Coordinates of C-alpha atoms and ligand atoms in Angstrom, one line a residue:
M1 CA 9.2 49.0 28.1
S2 CA 10.6 51.2 30.9
E3 CA 12.3 54.5 29.9
A4 CA 16.1 55.0 30.1
G5 CA 16.8 56.3 33.6
T6 CA 13.4 55.3 35.0
F7 CA 13.7 51.6 35.2
L8 CA 10.6 50.1 36.7
P9 CA 10.8 46.3 37.2
Q10 CA 7.0 46.1 37.3
E11 CA 6.9 47.4 33.7
V12 CA 9.3 44.7 32.6
I13 CA 7.1 42.1 34.3
R14 CA 4.0 43.6 32.7
T15 CA 5.5 43.3 29.2
K16 CA 6.2 39.6 29.7
R17 CA 2.9 39.0 31.5
D18 CA 1.1 40.4 28.4
G19 CA 3.2 38.2 26.0
G20 CA 5.5 41.0 24.8
I21 CA 9.2 41.0 24.1
I22 CA 11.5 42.6 26.7
A23 CA 14.2 44.9 25.3
D24 CA 17.8 43.9 25.9
A25 CA 18.5 47.0 28.0
D26 CA 15.6 46.1 30.3
I27 CA 16.8 42.5 30.7
K28 CA 20.2 43.8 31.7
R29 CA 18.8 46.2 34.2
F30 CA 16.5 43.6 35.7
V31 CA 19.5 41.2 36.1
T32 CA 21.6 44.0 37.7
G33 CA 18.7 44.4 40.1
I34 CA 18.7 40.6 40.8
T35 CA 22.4 40.8 41.6
D36 CA 22.4 44.0 43.7
G37 CA 19.2 43.3 45.5
S38 CA 17.3 46.3 44.2
V39 CA 14.7 44.1 42.5
T40 CA 12.6 42.3 45.2
D41 CA 12.1 38.6 45.6
G42 CA 8.4 39.1 44.6
Q43 CA 9.4 40.8 41.4
V44 CA 12.0 38.2 40.5
A45 CA 9.3 35.5 41.2
A46 CA 6.8 37.4 39.1
L47 CA 9.1 37.7 36.1
G48 CA 10.0 34.0 36.5
M49 CA 6.2 33.1 36.3
A50 CA 5.6 35.4 33.4
V51 CA 8.5 33.7 31.5
F52 CA 7.2 30.3 32.5
F53 CA 3.9 31.0 30.9
N54 CA 4.9 33.2 27.9
G55 CA 8.4 31.9 27.1
M56 CA 11.1 34.0 25.6
T57 CA 12.4 34.6 22.0
P58 CA 15.9 33.2 21.2
E59 CA 17.1 36.8 21.3
E60 CA 15.6 37.4 24.8
G61 CA 17.1 34.1 26.0
A62 CA 20.5 35.1 24.7
A63 CA 20.3 38.5 26.3
L64 CA 19.2 37.0 29.7
T65 CA 22.1 34.4 29.5
L66 CA 24.7 37.1 28.7
A67 CA 23.4 39.4 31.4
M68 CA 23.5 36.6 34.0
R69 CA 26.9 35.5 32.8
D70 CA 28.2 39.1 33.2
S71 CA 26.7 39.5 36.7
G72 CA 30.0 38.3 38.1
D73 CA 33.5 37.4 37.1
V74 CA 34.0 36.0 33.6
M75 CA 37.3 34.1 33.1
K76 CA 39.6 35.4 30.4
W77 CA 42.0 32.7 29.6
T78 CA 44.2 35.0 27.4
E79 CA 45.0 37.0 30.5
L80 CA 45.9 33.7 32.3
G81 CA 48.6 32.8 29.7
F82 CA 46.6 30.9 27.1
E83 CA 46.6 31.7 23.4
A84 CA 43.5 33.2 21.9
G85 CA 41.3 30.5 20.5
A86 CA 43.0 27.7 22.5
P87 CA 40.8 24.6 22.8
I88 CA 39.2 25.5 26.1
V89 CA 36.2 23.3 26.4
D90 CA 33.8 21.8 28.9
K91 CA 30.9 19.5 29.2
H92 CA 27.7 19.9 31.2
S93 CA 25.3 17.2 32.1
T94 CA 21.7 17.9 33.2
G95 CA 22.3 15.3 35.9
G96 CA 21.5 11.7 36.6
V97 CA 22.1 8.7 38.8
G98 CA 25.6 7.1 38.7
D99 CA 26.8 9.8 36.3
K100 CA 30.5 9.9 36.9
V101 CA 31.4 10.7 33.3
S102 CA 33.0 14.0 34.0
L103 CA 35.7 12.3 36.1
M104 CA 37.0 10.1 33.2
L105 CA 36.1 12.6 30.4
A106 CA 38.2 15.5 31.6
P107 CA 41.5 13.6 31.7
I108 CA 40.7 11.9 28.3
V109 CA 40.1 15.2 26.6
A110 CA 43.2 16.7 28.3
A111 CA 45.3 13.7 27.0
C112 CA 44.2 14.6 23.5
G113 CA 45.1 18.3 23.5
G114 CA 42.0 19.9 25.0
Y115 CA 42.0 22.2 28.0
V116 CA 39.2 21.4 30.4
P117 CA 38.4 24.0 33.2
M118 CA 35.4 22.1 34.6
I119 CA 33.2 23.8 37.0
S120 CA 30.9 21.2 38.6
G121 CA 28.1 21.1 41.0
R122 CA 26.8 19.2 44.1
G123 CA 24.1 16.6 44.0
L124 CA 20.5 17.7 44.8
G125 CA 17.5 15.5 45.0
H126 CA 17.9 12.1 43.4
T127 CA 20.9 13.2 41.2
G128 CA 24.5 12.9 42.3
G129 CA 27.1 15.7 42.0
T130 CA 30.7 15.5 40.7
L131 CA 31.9 17.7 43.5
D132 CA 30.6 15.4 46.2
K133 CA 32.2 12.4 44.5
L134 CA 35.6 14.2 44.3
E135 CA 35.3 15.1 48.0
A136 CA 35.4 11.4 48.8
I137 CA 39.1 11.7 48.0
P138 CA 40.9 12.9 51.1
G139 CA 42.6 16.3 50.8
Y140 CA 41.0 17.1 47.4
D141 CA 40.5 20.9 47.3
P142 CA 37.6 21.9 45.0
Y143 CA 38.1 25.6 45.6
P144 CA 41.6 26.6 44.6
S145 CA 42.4 30.2 43.7
I146 CA 41.7 31.2 40.1
K147 CA 45.4 31.4 39.5
K148 CA 46.0 27.9 40.8
F149 CA 42.9 26.6 38.8
A150 CA 44.5 28.1 35.6
D151 CA 47.9 26.7 36.5
I152 CA 46.5 23.2 36.8
V153 CA 44.5 23.5 33.6
K154 CA 47.7 24.6 31.9
T155 CA 50.1 22.0 33.3
V156 CA 47.7 19.0 33.6
G157 CA 45.2 19.9 31.0
C158 CA 42.1 19.6 33.3
S159 CA 40.9 20.8 36.6
I160 CA 37.6 20.1 38.3
I161 CA 36.4 22.7 40.8
G162 CA 33.2 23.9 42.4
Q163 CA 31.3 27.1 41.5
T164 CA 32.4 30.1 43.5
G165 CA 30.0 32.9 44.4
D166 CA 31.9 35.2 42.0
L167 CA 30.6 33.3 38.9
A168 CA 27.1 34.2 37.7
P169 CA 25.7 35.4 41.1
A170 CA 22.5 36.5 39.5
D171 CA 21.7 32.9 38.7
K172 CA 22.3 31.9 42.3
R173 CA 19.5 34.2 43.5
F174 CA 17.2 33.7 40.5
Y175 CA 17.5 29.9 40.8
S176 CA 16.8 29.9 44.6
I177 CA 13.7 32.0 44.0
R178 CA 12.5 29.8 41.1
D179 CA 13.1 26.7 43.2
V180 CA 10.4 27.8 45.8
T181 CA 8.0 29.4 43.3
A182 CA 7.5 26.5 40.9
T183 CA 9.3 28.1 37.9
V184 CA 12.2 25.7 37.6
E185 CA 10.7 23.9 34.6
S186 CA 11.0 26.7 32.1
I187 CA 13.2 26.0 29.0
P188 CA 14.4 29.6 28.6
L189 CA 15.1 30.0 32.3
I190 CA 16.9 26.6 32.5
T191 CA 18.9 27.5 29.5
A192 CA 20.0 30.9 30.9
S193 CA 20.8 29.3 34.3
I194 CA 23.0 26.6 32.9
L195 CA 24.7 28.6 30.2
S196 CA 25.4 31.7 32.4
K197 CA 27.4 29.5 34.8
K198 CA 29.2 27.6 32.0
L199 CA 29.9 30.7 29.9
S200 CA 31.4 32.5 32.8
A201 CA 34.2 30.0 32.6
G202 CA 35.3 31.7 29.3
L203 CA 34.9 28.6 27.2
N204 CA 35.6 28.4 23.4
A205 CA 33.3 25.3 23.0
L206 CA 30.7 23.4 25.1
V207 CA 29.2 20.0 24.9
M208 CA 25.9 19.3 26.7
D209 CA 24.8 15.9 27.9
V210 CA 21.0 16.4 28.1
K211 CA 19.5 13.4 29.8
F212 CA 16.0 12.0 29.3
G213 CA 14.3 9.1 31.0
N214 CA 13.1 8.1 34.5
G215 CA 16.3 9.2 36.3
A216 CA 16.6 12.6 34.5
F217 CA 15.6 16.0 35.5
M218 CA 13.6 16.3 32.2
D219 CA 12.0 12.8 32.0
S220 CA 10.2 13.2 28.6
Y221 CA 12.3 12.8 25.5
E222 CA 10.4 15.7 23.8
K223 CA 11.1 18.1 26.6
A224 CA 14.8 17.1 26.8
E225 CA 15.1 17.6 23.0
E226 CA 13.5 21.0 23.3
L227 CA 15.9 22.0 26.0
A228 CA 18.9 20.7 24.0
R229 CA 17.9 22.6 20.9
N230 CA 17.4 25.8 22.9
I231 CA 20.7 25.5 24.7
V232 CA 22.5 24.9 21.3
R233 CA 20.8 27.9 19.8
V234 CA 21.3 30.3 22.7
A235 CA 24.9 29.3 23.3
G236 CA 25.6 29.8 19.5
A237 CA 24.0 33.2 19.7
A238 CA 26.3 34.0 22.7
G239 CA 29.3 33.0 20.6
V240 CA 30.1 29.6 22.0
P241 CA 29.7 26.7 19.6
T242 CA 27.8 24.0 21.4
T243 CA 26.8 20.4 20.6
A244 CA 24.2 18.6 22.7
L245 CA 23.8 14.8 23.1
L246 CA 20.5 13.4 24.2
T247 CA 21.4 10.4 26.4
D248 CA 19.4 7.7 28.1
M249 CA 18.9 7.9 31.9
N250 CA 16.4 5.0 32.1
Q251 CA 18.9 3.1 34.2
V252 CA 21.9 3.9 36.4
L253 CA 24.9 4.9 34.4
G254 CA 27.7 2.4 35.1
R255 CA 27.8 -0.1 37.9
T256 CA 27.9 2.2 41.0
A257 CA 25.9 5.0 42.6
G258 CA 27.2 7.0 45.5
N259 CA 30.4 8.9 46.1
A260 CA 33.5 6.9 47.1
V261 CA 32.0 3.9 45.2
E262 CA 31.9 6.1 42.0
I263 CA 35.6 7.1 42.5
F264 CA 36.4 3.4 42.7
E265 CA 34.6 2.8 39.4
T266 CA 36.3 5.7 37.8
I267 CA 39.8 4.4 38.8
E268 CA 38.9 0.9 37.5
F269 CA 37.5 2.4 34.3
L270 CA 40.8 4.3 33.7
V271 CA 43.2 1.5 34.6
N272 CA 41.3 -1.4 33.1
P273 CA 39.0 0.1 30.4
K274 CA 38.5 -3.2 28.6
A275 CA 36.5 -4.4 31.6
A276 CA 34.5 -1.2 32.0
D277 CA 30.7 -1.0 31.5
R278 CA 30.1 -0.7 27.7
R279 CA 27.5 2.1 27.9
L280 CA 29.8 4.2 30.2
V281 CA 32.7 3.8 27.7
D282 CA 30.4 4.7 24.7
I283 CA 29.0 7.9 26.3
T284 CA 32.4 9.0 27.6
L285 CA 34.2 8.5 24.2
D286 CA 31.4 10.2 22.3
L287 CA 31.4 13.2 24.6
A288 CA 35.2 13.4 24.4
A289 CA 35.2 13.2 20.6
H290 CA 32.6 16.1 20.4
M291 CA 34.6 18.2 22.8
L292 CA 37.9 17.7 20.9
S293 CA 36.4 18.3 17.4
L294 CA 34.2 21.2 18.4
S295 CA 37.0 23.0 20.2
G296 CA 39.5 22.4 17.3
A297 CA 41.8 20.3 19.4
Q298 CA 41.3 17.5 16.8
P299 CA 40.3 17.9 13.2
N300 CA 37.1 15.9 13.2
F301 CA 34.8 13.6 15.2
D302 CA 36.3 10.3 13.9
V303 CA 39.9 11.2 14.4
A304 CA 39.0 12.6 17.9
R305 CA 37.2 9.4 18.9
D306 CA 40.1 7.2 17.9
K307 CA 42.5 9.4 19.8
A308 CA 40.3 9.4 22.8
A309 CA 40.1 5.6 22.8
V310 CA 43.8 5.3 22.5
A311 CA 44.4 7.8 25.4
L312 CA 42.1 5.7 27.5
M313 CA 43.4 2.3 26.5
R314 CA 47.1 3.3 26.9
G315 CA 46.6 4.7 30.4
D316 CA 47.3 8.4 29.5
A317 CA 44.0 9.5 30.9
A318 CA 44.6 7.5 34.1
A319 CA 48.0 9.3 34.6
L320 CA 46.4 12.7 34.1
F321 CA 43.5 12.0 36.5
E322 CA 46.0 11.0 39.2
K323 CA 48.1 14.1 38.4
M324 CA 45.0 16.4 38.7
V325 CA 44.0 14.9 42.0
A326 CA 47.6 15.4 43.4
A327 CA 47.7 19.0 42.1
Q328 CA 44.5 19.7 44.0
G329 CA 45.8 18.4 47.3
G330 CA 44.7 14.7 47.1
P331 CA 47.1 11.8 47.5
T332 CA 49.8 11.1 45.0
D333 CA 49.2 7.4 45.2
L334 CA 45.4 7.3 44.9
F335 CA 45.3 4.5 42.4
E336 CA 47.8 2.2 44.0
K337 CA 46.4 2.7 47.6
R338 CA 42.8 3.3 46.7
D339 CA 41.6 0.8 49.3
N340 CA 43.4 2.9 52.0
H341 CA 42.3 6.3 50.8
L342 CA 38.6 5.7 49.9
K343 CA 36.4 4.8 52.8
L344 CA 33.4 2.5 52.3
S345 CA 30.8 1.8 55.0
S346 CA 31.2 -1.4 56.9
V347 CA 27.6 -2.9 56.5
V348 CA 27.6 -4.7 53.1
K349 CA 24.5 -6.6 51.9
P350 CA 23.4 -8.0 48.5
V351 CA 20.1 -7.1 46.9
L352 CA 19.0 -10.6 45.8
A353 CA 17.0 -10.8 42.6
G354 CA 14.5 -13.2 44.2
K355 CA 13.5 -14.7 40.9
A356 CA 15.2 -15.8 37.7
G357 CA 14.7 -13.7 34.5
H358 CA 16.0 -10.6 32.7
V359 CA 16.4 -7.1 34.1
A360 CA 13.7 -5.3 32.1
A361 CA 13.3 -1.9 33.7
M362 CA 14.7 0.2 36.5
D363 CA 13.1 3.1 38.4
T364 CA 16.3 5.1 38.3
R365 CA 14.9 8.0 40.3
A366 CA 14.0 5.6 43.1
I367 CA 17.5 4.2 43.1
G368 CA 18.9 7.8 43.4
M369 CA 16.5 8.4 46.3
A370 CA 17.8 5.2 47.9
V371 CA 21.3 6.7 47.8
V372 CA 19.9 9.8 49.5
A373 CA 18.2 7.7 52.1
L374 CA 21.5 6.0 52.8
G375 CA 23.0 9.4 53.5
G376 CA 24.9 9.7 50.2
G377 CA 22.9 12.6 48.8
R378 CA 20.9 15.6 50.0
T379 CA 17.4 16.9 50.0
N380 CA 18.3 20.5 50.8
P381 CA 21.5 22.3 49.7
S382 CA 22.9 22.8 53.2
Q383 CA 23.0 19.0 54.1
A384 CA 26.3 17.1 54.4
V385 CA 26.7 13.9 52.5
D386 CA 28.2 10.6 53.7
H387 CA 30.8 9.7 51.0
S388 CA 31.1 6.1 52.2
V389 CA 27.6 4.7 51.3
G390 CA 26.0 3.6 48.0
F391 CA 25.5 0.8 45.6
T392 CA 28.0 -1.3 43.6
E393 CA 27.8 -4.1 41.1
I394 CA 24.5 -2.6 39.8
C395 CA 22.7 -4.7 37.2
Q396 CA 21.9 -3.3 33.8
I397 CA 18.8 -3.6 31.6
G398 CA 19.2 -6.8 29.6
D399 CA 21.2 -8.7 32.2
S400 CA 19.9 -12.2 32.9
V401 CA 19.8 -13.2 36.6
Q402 CA 19.2 -16.2 38.8
A403 CA 17.0 -15.9 41.9
D404 CA 20.0 -16.1 44.3
Q405 CA 22.1 -13.6 42.3
P406 CA 22.6 -10.0 43.5
L407 CA 21.1 -7.1 41.5
A408 CA 23.5 -4.9 43.4
M409 CA 25.5 -4.6 46.6
V410 CA 24.6 -2.1 49.3
Y411 CA 27.1 -0.2 51.5
A412 CA 25.4 1.3 54.5
R413 CA 26.1 2.7 58.0
S414 CA 23.7 0.4 59.8
E415 CA 21.8 -2.8 59.4
A416 CA 18.5 -0.9 59.4
E417 CA 19.6 1.5 56.6
A418 CA 21.1 -1.5 54.6
E419 CA 17.7 -3.3 54.9
D420 CA 15.8 -0.3 53.8
A421 CA 18.2 0.2 50.8
V422 CA 17.9 -3.5 49.8
N423 CA 14.1 -3.1 49.8
R424 CA 14.1 0.1 47.8
F425 CA 16.5 -1.3 45.2
R426 CA 14.6 -4.5 44.8
T427 CA 11.3 -2.7 44.3
A428 CA 13.0 -0.4 41.7
V429 CA 14.0 -3.2 39.4
T430 CA 11.5 -5.1 37.1
I431 CA 12.5 -8.7 36.2
S432 CA 10.8 -10.2 33.2
E433 CA 10.7 -13.7 31.6
A434 CA 11.5 -12.4 28.1
A435 CA 14.9 -11.1 27.1
V436 CA 15.1 -7.3 26.9
N437 CA 17.5 -4.9 25.0
A438 CA 18.2 -1.4 26.3
G439 CA 18.3 1.3 23.6
P440 CA 21.5 3.0 22.7
I441 CA 23.0 5.4 25.4
V442 CA 23.4 8.2 22.9
A443 CA 20.0 8.7 21.3
Q444 CA 20.6 11.9 19.2
T445 CA 23.2 14.5 18.6
I446 CA 22.1 18.1 18.0
G447 CA 24.1 21.0 16.6
E448 CA 26.9 19.1 14.8
Ligands
URA1 N1 20.2 23.2 36.5 C1 20.6 24.5 36.6 O1 21.7 24.8 36.8 N2 19.6 25.4 36.4 C2 18.3 25.1 36.2 O2 17.5 26.0 36.0 C3 17.9 23.8 36.1 C4 18.9 22.8 36.3

């Protein structure tokens, strides 16, 4: 351990390298050094690698999370006109393909008495990002001032924005160094990274959607479960009650993957929920019910789930989504004039099944990468995305198909890109003779 006043990053690294426990004060000073640049890239990378191999105790994990949370602004909702203990609640997903759940979830929770200040991210690699999807809506401003953000949360009940540099800046630097030094896949570091950003939003409760399966960031069920348990434990130690759902990402979530196409699906879901994809409805209402019961906006899970279903079926959530979009600079008639406001690419082609049978499996990551190849995602953080491309009418595991039926429709900028996407999608789907049933979308709930 380094002495007070003589902080030496190399001593902190040495402690972890040798399997020891780092004192809270040293974790704080190391994180200060990450934020102000006094700890070098090499030292940050070395600590990342030492943690990767030797792990952290729950106490070290909580100290790291809190130090990273406090490296920038932490929102204080009581100073923004909210009562202490108000049901200020958010959901975070570890990311997937076709995961547009945040878009319907935030207004459902708002319609049932929760306040949702949702800070969301952009897509990277094969996974899509809520922010990119929202930017398919013309005029939508994902970076309002903090005051405007709080006003929208107060008046509408939800606001979805992007992360500003003022929230958890230590994570920004630490993550970018981990990304290029092979230390992303460390449970304590992922936990601190996710939670530092989420907790800087000043939440009173958090629900995590931890995905497993071939389209997830953590593909093994065991690893996803380990991450979920660690997040619940560390968030609890940091004073924010958290429930984690382990959810299946072995197929695209819902019937679309892309940006504008996912906004179309969101609108259809909200205005005509009876026709919506069943798995998408299930995961959304389960997450909503956990958010409402954990935050105290509703007395328990069952009451919360019924209320959430009513808010969806009655159109309350649809009205709030449109109100949120308008408050953030988007059109006031998004639903009615969606065909005018949301632009889709002009080259449209079906992905034909080619043989009759049952959809048995999907290489979900490959479908996510097909969206990236169309221009709808990015392979490095500075790339722009094309909001108009993607897939619609995506089949689901268990569907039976004829040879001349589409497994999906492709929206592309050119014939060549459409052809490539058709081939990628076709190869990603396995069709079997025997009927197949997909497992439930929510496999396990941790921390109830
Ligand atoms: N997402 C994050 O925000 N951080 C990680 O470390 C991994 C995934």
